[in-house]
PDB file of C-alpha atoms in Angstrom:
ATOM      1  CA  ALA T   1      98.713-134.878 175.707  1.00 72.00           C
ATOM      2  CA  GLN T   2      98.411-136.371 172.279  1.00 77.00           C
ATOM      3  CA  SER T   3      95.233-136.216 170.220  1.00 88.00           C
ATOM      4  CA  VAL T   4      93.925-136.567 166.688  1.00 92.00           C
ATOM      5  CA  THR T   5      91.292-134.541 164.891  1.00 95.00           C
ATOM      6  CA  GLN T   6      89.343-135.901 161.978  1.00 96.00           C
ATOM      7  CA  LEU T   7      87.852-133.215 159.780  1.00 92.00           C
ATOM      8  CA  GLY T   8      84.464-134.186 158.416  1.00 92.00           C
ATOM      9  CA  SER T   9      82.276-136.628 160.293  1.00 93.00           C
ATOM     10  CA  HIS T  10      80.635-137.652 157.013  1.00 96.00           C
ATOM     11  CA  VAL T  11      82.221-137.881 153.568  1.00 97.00           C
ATOM     12  CA  SER T  12      80.438-138.957 150.393  1.00 97.00           C
ATOM     13  CA  VAL T  13      82.178-139.894 147.165  1.00 97.00           C
ATOM     14  CA  SER T  14      81.070-141.469 143.920  1.00 97.00           C
ATOM     15  CA  GLU T  15      82.216-144.954 143.047  1.00 97.00           C
ATOM     16  CA  GLY T  16      85.537-144.661 141.223  1.00 97.00           C
ATOM     17  CA  ALA T  17      86.337-141.234 142.684  1.00 98.00           C
ATOM     18  CA  LEU T  18      89.251-140.316 144.929  1.00 98.00           C
ATOM     19  CA  VAL T  19      88.788-140.934 148.640  1.00 98.00           C
ATOM     20  CA  LEU T  20      90.418-138.411 150.992  1.00 98.00           C
ATOM     21  CA  LEU T  21      89.855-138.670 154.737  1.00 98.00           C
ATOM     22  CA  ARG T  22      91.616-136.084 156.846  1.00 97.00           C
ATOM     23  CA  CYS T  23      93.462-136.556 160.113  1.00 96.00           C
ATOM     24  CA  ASN T  24      95.593-134.044 161.999  1.00 95.00           C
ATOM     25  CA  TYR T  25      97.509-134.901 165.128  1.00 93.00           C
ATOM     26  CA  SER T  26      98.706-132.992 168.126  1.00 89.00           C
ATOM     27  CA  SER T  27     101.642-134.416 170.024  1.00 80.00           C
ATOM     28  CA  SER T  28     104.627-132.996 171.834  1.00 75.00           C
ATOM     29  CA  VAL T  29     106.674-136.081 171.038  1.00 76.00           C
ATOM     30  CA  PRO T  30     106.967-138.051 167.798  1.00 77.00           C
ATOM     31  CA  PRO T  31     103.697-139.893 167.307  1.00 85.00           C
ATOM     32  CA  TYR T  32     102.854-143.250 165.926  1.00 91.00           C
ATOM     33  CA  LEU T  33      99.691-143.052 163.826  1.00 93.00           C
ATOM     34  CA  PHE T  34      97.122-145.593 162.749  1.00 95.00           C
ATOM     35  CA  TRP T  35      94.065-145.811 160.542  1.00 97.00           C
ATOM     36  CA  TYR T  36      91.366-148.313 161.436  1.00 97.00           C
ATOM     37  CA  VAL T  37      88.154-149.176 159.594  1.00 97.00           C
ATOM     38  CA  GLN T  38      84.925-150.349 161.185  1.00 94.00           C
ATOM     39  CA  TYR T  39      82.225-152.072 159.175  1.00 92.00           C
ATOM     40  CA  PRO T  40      78.696-152.185 160.614  1.00 85.00           C
ATOM     41  CA  ASN T  41      78.394-154.355 163.715  1.00 79.00           C
ATOM     42  CA  GLN T  42      82.033-155.374 163.544  1.00 83.00           C
ATOM     43  CA  GLY T  43      85.177-154.553 165.453  1.00 86.00           C
ATOM     44  CA  LEU T  44      87.937-152.336 164.154  1.00 93.00           C
ATOM     45  CA  GLN T  45      90.396-153.543 161.531  1.00 94.00           C
ATOM     46  CA  LEU T  46      93.812-151.994 160.951  1.00 95.00           C
ATOM     47  CA  LEU T  47      94.247-150.393 157.540  1.00 97.00           C
ATOM     48  CA  LEU T  48      97.778-149.078 157.986  1.00 96.00           C
ATOM     49  CA  LYS T  49     100.180-147.568 160.490  1.00 94.00           C
ATOM     50  CA  TYR T  50     103.027-145.064 160.580  1.00 93.00           C
ATOM     51  CA  THR T  51     105.957-146.104 162.745  1.00 88.00           C
ATOM     52  CA  SER T  52     108.593-143.663 161.416  1.00 81.00           C
ATOM     53  CA  ALA T  53     110.127-146.132 158.950  1.00 79.00           C
ATOM     54  CA  ALA T  54     108.638-144.368 155.893  1.00 87.00           C
ATOM     55  CA  THR T  55     106.437-141.325 155.537  1.00 90.00           C
ATOM     56  CA  LEU T  56     104.273-142.859 152.803  1.00 95.00           C
ATOM     57  CA  VAL T  57     102.505-145.893 154.160  1.00 95.00           C
ATOM     58  CA  LYS T  58     100.582-148.372 152.068  1.00 96.00           C
ATOM     59  CA  GLY T  59      97.845-150.427 153.628  1.00 96.00           C
ATOM     60  CA  ILE T  60      95.224-152.955 152.773  1.00 95.00           C
ATOM     61  CA  ASN T  61      92.442-152.550 150.222  1.00 94.00           C
ATOM     62  CA  GLY T  62      94.390-149.992 148.187  1.00 96.00           C
ATOM     63  CA  PHE T  63      94.547-147.342 150.916  1.00 97.00           C
ATOM     64  CA  GLU T  64      97.612-145.287 151.705  1.00 97.00           C
ATOM     65  CA  ALA T  65      98.510-142.393 153.979  1.00 97.00           C
ATOM     66  CA  GLU T  66     101.340-139.900 154.115  1.00 95.00           C
ATOM     67  CA  PHE T  67     102.855-138.581 157.335  1.00 94.00           C
ATOM     68  CA  LYS T  68     103.588-134.861 156.977  1.00 93.00           C
ATOM     69  CA  LYS T  69     105.311-133.459 160.030  1.00 91.00           C
ATOM     70  CA  SER T  70     105.200-129.879 158.753  1.00 91.00           C
ATOM     71  CA  GLU T  71     101.420-130.093 158.471  1.00 93.00           C
ATOM     72  CA  THR T  72     100.927-132.435 161.457  1.00 93.00           C
ATOM     73  CA  SER T  73      98.763-134.539 159.176  1.00 95.00           C
ATOM     74  CA  PHE T  74      98.210-138.177 158.302  1.00 96.00           C
ATOM     75  CA  HIS T  75      95.467-138.125 155.677  1.00 97.00           C
ATOM     76  CA  LEU T  76      94.083-141.367 154.248  1.00 98.00           C
ATOM     77  CA  THR T  77      93.629-141.709 150.495  1.00 98.00           C
ATOM     78  CA  LYS T  78      92.492-144.218 147.916  1.00 98.00           C
ATOM     79  CA  PRO T  79      92.584-143.419 144.195  1.00 97.00           C
ATOM     80  CA  SER T  80      89.301-145.084 143.294  1.00 97.00           C
ATOM     81  CA  ALA T  81      86.455-145.739 145.707  1.00 97.00           C
ATOM     82  CA  HIS T  82      84.594-149.019 145.705  1.00 96.00           C
ATOM     83  CA  MET T  83      81.162-149.681 147.136  1.00 96.00           C
ATOM     84  CA  SER T  84      82.731-152.031 149.679  1.00 95.00           C
ATOM     85  CA  ASP T  85      84.728-149.113 151.129  1.00 96.00           C
ATOM     86  CA  ALA T  86      81.598-147.739 152.787  1.00 96.00           C
ATOM     87  CA  ALA T  87      82.369-147.860 156.504  1.00 96.00           C
ATOM     88  CA  GLU T  88      83.521-145.708 159.392  1.00 96.00           C
ATOM     89  CA  TYR T  89      87.182-144.788 159.514  1.00 97.00           C
ATOM     90  CA  PHE T  90      89.146-143.867 162.618  1.00 97.00           C
ATOM     91  CA  CYS T  91      92.515-142.211 162.927  1.00 96.00           C
ATOM     92  CA  ALA T  92      94.424-142.998 166.126  1.00 94.00           C
ATOM     93  CA  VAL T  93      97.684-142.047 167.831  1.00 91.00           C
ATOM     94  CA  VAL T  94     100.026-143.614 170.339  1.00 87.00           C
ATOM     95  CA  ILE T  95     102.746-141.532 171.925  1.00 70.00           C
ATOM     96  CA  SER T  96     106.251-142.815 171.442  1.00 59.00           C
ATOM     97  CA  SER T  97     107.465-142.441 174.994  1.00 59.00           C
ATOM     98  CA  GLY T  98     106.504-143.687 178.422  1.00 62.00           C
ATOM     99  CA  SER T  99     104.566-146.778 179.322  1.00 64.00           C
ATOM    100  CA  ALA T 100     101.274-145.841 177.709  1.00 66.00           C
ATOM    101  CA  ARG T 101     100.142-148.226 175.045  1.00 77.00           C
ATOM    102  CA  GLN T 102      96.574-147.208 174.454  1.00 83.00           C
ATOM    103  CA  LEU T 103      95.284-145.839 171.184  1.00 89.00           C
ATOM    104  CA  THR T 104      93.737-142.392 171.317  1.00 90.00           C
ATOM    105  CA  PHE T 105      91.109-142.217 168.594  1.00 94.00           C
ATOM    106  CA  GLY T 106      89.622-139.428 166.568  1.00 94.00           C
ATOM    107  CA  SER T 107      85.882-139.039 166.364  1.00 94.00           C
ATOM    108  CA  GLY T 108      85.610-141.012 163.150  1.00 95.00           C
ATOM    109  CA  THR T 109      84.560-140.310 159.553  1.00 97.00           C
ATOM    110  CA  GLN T 110      81.629-142.136 157.998  1.00 96.00           C
ATOM    111  CA  LEU T 111      82.373-142.796 154.332  1.00 97.00           C
ATOM    112  CA  THR T 112      79.467-143.215 151.934  1.00 97.00           C
ATOM    113  CA  VAL T 113      80.119-144.429 148.393  1.00 97.00           C
ATOM    114  CA  LEU T 114      77.494-143.457 145.867  1.00 96.00           C
ATOM    115  CA  PRO T 115      76.833-145.582 142.791  1.00 94.00           C
TER     116      PRO T 115
ATOM    117  CA  GLY J   1      89.004-169.244 166.208  1.00 53.00           C
ATOM    118  CA  ALA J   2      91.903-167.110 165.098  1.00 82.00           C
ATOM    119  CA  GLY J   3      90.564-163.743 166.184  1.00 93.00           C
ATOM    120  CA  VAL J   4      89.595-161.961 169.380  1.00 96.00           C
ATOM    121  CA  SER J   5      86.253-163.153 170.675  1.00 96.00           C
ATOM    122  CA  GLN J   6      83.915-161.452 173.115  1.00 97.00           C
ATOM    123  CA  SER J   7      80.854-162.621 174.971  1.00 97.00           C
ATOM    124  CA  PRO J   8      78.044-161.955 175.197  1.00 97.00           C
ATOM    125  CA  SER J   9      77.536-160.091 171.944  1.00 95.00           C
ATOM    126  CA  ASN J  10      74.589-158.252 173.465  1.00 97.00           C
ATOM    127  CA  LYS J  11      73.647-157.635 177.067  1.00 97.00           C
ATOM    128  CA  VAL J  12      70.556-155.892 178.357  1.00 98.00           C
ATOM    129  CA  THR J  13      70.435-155.195 182.062  1.00 97.00           C
ATOM    130  CA  GLU J  14      68.533-153.119 184.544  1.00 97.00           C
ATOM    131  CA  LYS J  15      70.006-150.113 186.255  1.00 97.00           C
ATOM    132  CA  GLY J  16      71.779-151.108 189.435  1.00 97.00           C
ATOM    133  CA  LYS J  17      72.663-154.653 188.357  1.00 98.00           C
ATOM    134  CA  ASP J  18      76.214-155.928 187.945  1.00 98.00           C
ATOM    135  CA  VAL J  19      77.463-157.209 184.581  1.00 98.00           C
ATOM    136  CA  GLU J  20      80.489-159.184 183.445  1.00 98.00           C
ATOM    137  CA  LEU J  21      81.915-158.956 179.947  1.00 98.00           C
ATOM    138  CA  ARG J  22      84.367-161.529 178.685  1.00 98.00           C
ATOM    139  CA  CYS J  23      87.246-161.281 176.220  1.00 98.00           C
ATOM    140  CA  ASP J  24      89.267-164.120 174.713  1.00 97.00           C
ATOM    141  CA  PRO J  25      92.377-162.675 173.042  1.00 97.00           C
ATOM    142  CA  ILE J  26      94.300-164.178 170.167  1.00 96.00           C
ATOM    143  CA  SER J  27      96.290-167.141 171.440  1.00 94.00           C
ATOM    144  CA  GLY J  28      99.807-166.115 172.403  1.00 93.00           C
ATOM    145  CA  HIS J  29      99.091-162.393 172.620  1.00 95.00           C
ATOM    146  CA  THR J  30     100.524-160.996 175.826  1.00 93.00           C
ATOM    147  CA  ALA J  31      98.804-157.619 175.793  1.00 93.00           C
ATOM    148  CA  LEU J  32      95.082-157.007 176.128  1.00 94.00           C
ATOM    149  CA  TYR J  33      93.113-153.762 175.991  1.00 94.00           C
ATOM    150  CA  TRP J  34      89.572-152.699 176.770  1.00 95.00           C
ATOM    151  CA  TYR J  35      87.914-149.763 175.030  1.00 95.00           C
ATOM    152  CA  ARG J  36      84.410-148.322 175.119  1.00 96.00           C
ATOM    153  CA  GLN J  37      82.548-146.928 172.125  1.00 94.00           C
ATOM    154  CA  SER J  38      79.569-144.694 172.719  1.00 92.00           C
ATOM    155  CA  LEU J  39      77.707-142.094 170.699  1.00 83.00           C
ATOM    156  CA  GLY J  40      78.576-139.268 173.002  1.00 76.00           C
ATOM    157  CA  GLN J  41      82.176-140.085 173.819  1.00 79.00           C
ATOM    158  CA  GLY J  42      83.476-141.941 170.781  1.00 87.00           C
ATOM    159  CA  LEU J  43      86.163-144.557 171.333  1.00 91.00           C
ATOM    160  CA  GLU J  44      87.725-144.392 174.793  1.00 92.00           C
ATOM    161  CA  PHE J  45      90.512-146.407 176.353  1.00 91.00           C
ATOM    162  CA  LEU J  46      89.632-148.160 179.600  1.00 93.00           C
ATOM    163  CA  ILE J  47      92.470-150.447 180.712  1.00 92.00           C
ATOM    164  CA  TYR J  48      95.536-152.267 179.427  1.00 90.00           C
ATOM    165  CA  PHE J  49      96.997-155.595 180.569  1.00 92.00           C
ATOM    166  CA  GLN J  50     100.491-156.898 180.044  1.00 91.00           C
ATOM    167  CA  GLY J  51     100.242-160.515 181.036  1.00 91.00           C
ATOM    168  CA  ASN J  52      98.059-160.579 184.140  1.00 91.00           C
ATOM    169  CA  SER J  53      99.144-157.142 185.313  1.00 89.00           C
ATOM    170  CA  ALA J  54      97.406-153.890 184.519  1.00 87.00           C
ATOM    171  CA  PRO J  55     100.072-151.171 184.267  1.00 80.00           C
ATOM    172  CA  ASP J  56      97.536-148.663 182.979  1.00 80.00           C
ATOM    173  CA  LYS J  57      94.058-148.354 184.451  1.00 83.00           C
ATOM    174  CA  SER J  58      93.806-144.667 183.738  1.00 82.00           C
ATOM    175  CA  GLY J  59      90.742-144.934 181.527  1.00 88.00           C
ATOM    176  CA  LEU J  60      88.400-146.637 183.971  1.00 92.00           C
ATOM    177  CA  PRO J  61      85.635-144.037 184.457  1.00 92.00           C
ATOM    178  CA  SER J  62      84.769-144.868 188.063  1.00 93.00           C
ATOM    179  CA  ASP J  63      85.391-147.374 190.835  1.00 94.00           C
ATOM    180  CA  ARG J  64      82.327-149.289 189.625  1.00 97.00           C
ATOM    181  CA  PHE J  65      84.510-150.546 186.784  1.00 97.00           C
ATOM    182  CA  SER J  66      87.102-153.273 187.311  1.00 96.00           C
ATOM    183  CA  ALA J  67      88.878-155.817 185.181  1.00 96.00           C
ATOM    184  CA  GLU J  68      91.046-158.829 185.647  1.00 95.00           C
ATOM    185  CA  ARG J  69      93.013-161.168 183.486  1.00 96.00           C
ATOM    186  CA  THR J  70      93.909-164.686 184.485  1.00 90.00           C
ATOM    187  CA  GLY J  71      96.443-167.085 183.058  1.00 89.00           C
ATOM    188  CA  GLY J  72      97.650-164.405 180.683  1.00 85.00           C
ATOM    189  CA  SER J  73      94.631-165.085 178.543  1.00 93.00           C
ATOM    190  CA  VAL J  74      90.942-164.459 179.220  1.00 96.00           C
ATOM    191  CA  SER J  75      89.907-161.114 180.656  1.00 97.00           C
ATOM    192  CA  THR J  76      86.708-160.070 182.381  1.00 98.00           C
ATOM    193  CA  LEU J  77      85.452-156.505 182.635  1.00 98.00           C
ATOM    194  CA  THR J  78      82.998-156.046 185.500  1.00 98.00           C
ATOM    195  CA  ILE J  79      80.668-153.115 185.915  1.00 98.00           C
ATOM    196  CA  GLN J  80      78.944-152.878 189.272  1.00 98.00           C
ATOM    197  CA  ARG J  81      75.676-151.064 189.923  1.00 98.00           C
ATOM    198  CA  THR J  82      75.242-150.234 186.256  1.00 98.00           C
ATOM    199  CA  GLN J  83      73.977-146.814 185.231  1.00 97.00           C
ATOM    200  CA  GLN J  84      72.297-145.743 182.008  1.00 96.00           C
ATOM    201  CA  GLU J  85      75.404-143.831 180.970  1.00 94.00           C
ATOM    202  CA  ASP J  86      77.271-147.163 180.938  1.00 96.00           C
ATOM    203  CA  SER J  87      75.326-148.140 177.813  1.00 96.00           C
ATOM    204  CA  ALA J  88      77.899-148.546 175.040  1.00 96.00           C
ATOM    205  CA  VAL J  89      79.770-151.079 172.960  1.00 95.00           C
ATOM    206  CA  TYR J  90      82.703-152.520 174.894  1.00 97.00           C
ATOM    207  CA  LEU J  91      85.576-153.515 172.652  1.00 96.00           C
ATOM    208  CA  CYS J  92      88.473-155.756 173.524  1.00 96.00           C
ATOM    209  CA  ALA J  93      91.755-155.875 171.617  1.00 96.00           C
ATOM    210  CA  SER J  94      94.961-157.843 171.909  1.00 95.00           C
ATOM    211  CA  SER J  95      98.479-157.449 170.595  1.00 94.00           C
ATOM    212  CA  LEU J  96     101.402-159.819 170.429  1.00 93.00           C
ATOM    213  CA  LEU J  97     103.910-158.172 172.766  1.00 88.00           C
ATOM    214  CA  GLY J  98     102.298-154.914 173.861  1.00 85.00           C
ATOM    215  CA  GLY J  99     104.856-152.847 171.994  1.00 85.00           C
ATOM    216  CA  ILE J 100     104.062-149.262 171.148  1.00 83.00           C
ATOM    217  CA  THR J 101     103.701-149.954 167.434  1.00 85.00           C
ATOM    218  CA  ASP J 102     102.164-153.407 167.750  1.00 89.00           C
ATOM    219  CA  THR J 103      98.942-153.845 165.835  1.00 91.00           C
ATOM    220  CA  GLN J 104      95.962-154.146 168.132  1.00 93.00           C
ATOM    221  CA  TYR J 105      93.441-156.704 166.907  1.00 95.00           C
ATOM    222  CA  PHE J 106      89.885-155.972 167.915  1.00 95.00           C
ATOM    223  CA  GLY J 107      86.999-158.222 168.778  1.00 95.00           C
ATOM    224  CA  PRO J 108      83.433-157.591 167.583  1.00 94.00           C
ATOM    225  CA  GLY J 109      82.416-156.023 170.868  1.00 95.00           C
ATOM    226  CA  THR J 110      79.703-156.445 173.474  1.00 97.00           C
ATOM    227  CA  ARG J 111      76.758-154.099 173.176  1.00 96.00           C
ATOM    228  CA  LEU J 112      75.583-153.197 176.681  1.00 97.00           C
ATOM    229  CA  THR J 113      72.200-151.610 177.185  1.00 97.00           C
ATOM    230  CA  VAL J 114      71.234-150.426 180.659  1.00 97.00           C
ATOM    231  CA  LEU J 115      67.524-149.828 181.067  1.00 96.00           C
TER     232      LEU J 115
END
């Protein structure tokens, strides 16, 4: 069965600093990977997704992620944090075979941006 | 509106009562998903609809949970004889065609509290 693990339930960075949120996947078949963001009292919003077209994926709000098969990772980065980036971030996976369509989510990482 | 809408936004009920949660997907989206978000379990898949059919009900936690979708649009999630462990935020999402890499667009959720 496929799964994702997010290392670090809470991450704090200073405004202007690099943001790095970690996600590792476990899947016996090629995965499709997603990063979603959730602002307080809101639903989830897609940041970016990996669908095998390119290993480096650029998303909204200056975020990007790189799929590394050798490391089974899909870490999310942003060069310079902004106060508005404070939110909870979820990594998710969908397996690429069968009829399943549901997202399997990691446990989430709460990002705090310090002034 | 252009997004996924859910009603009610908040629901407080007594243990043992039945509740109905409603989801209006984005117009034209053929696939609809229900997820549950709770402190203890994180984000969990419940059920997936393609049109009015539910090819994947694997996430429904018990036979107290059921869902239907009519007219390929609105969906209702029903929880019978609610229990305190049902307290969570219930999220609905929709996607255009239900493809594996389709973006799922999430609603703001219904917060259910069972007293």
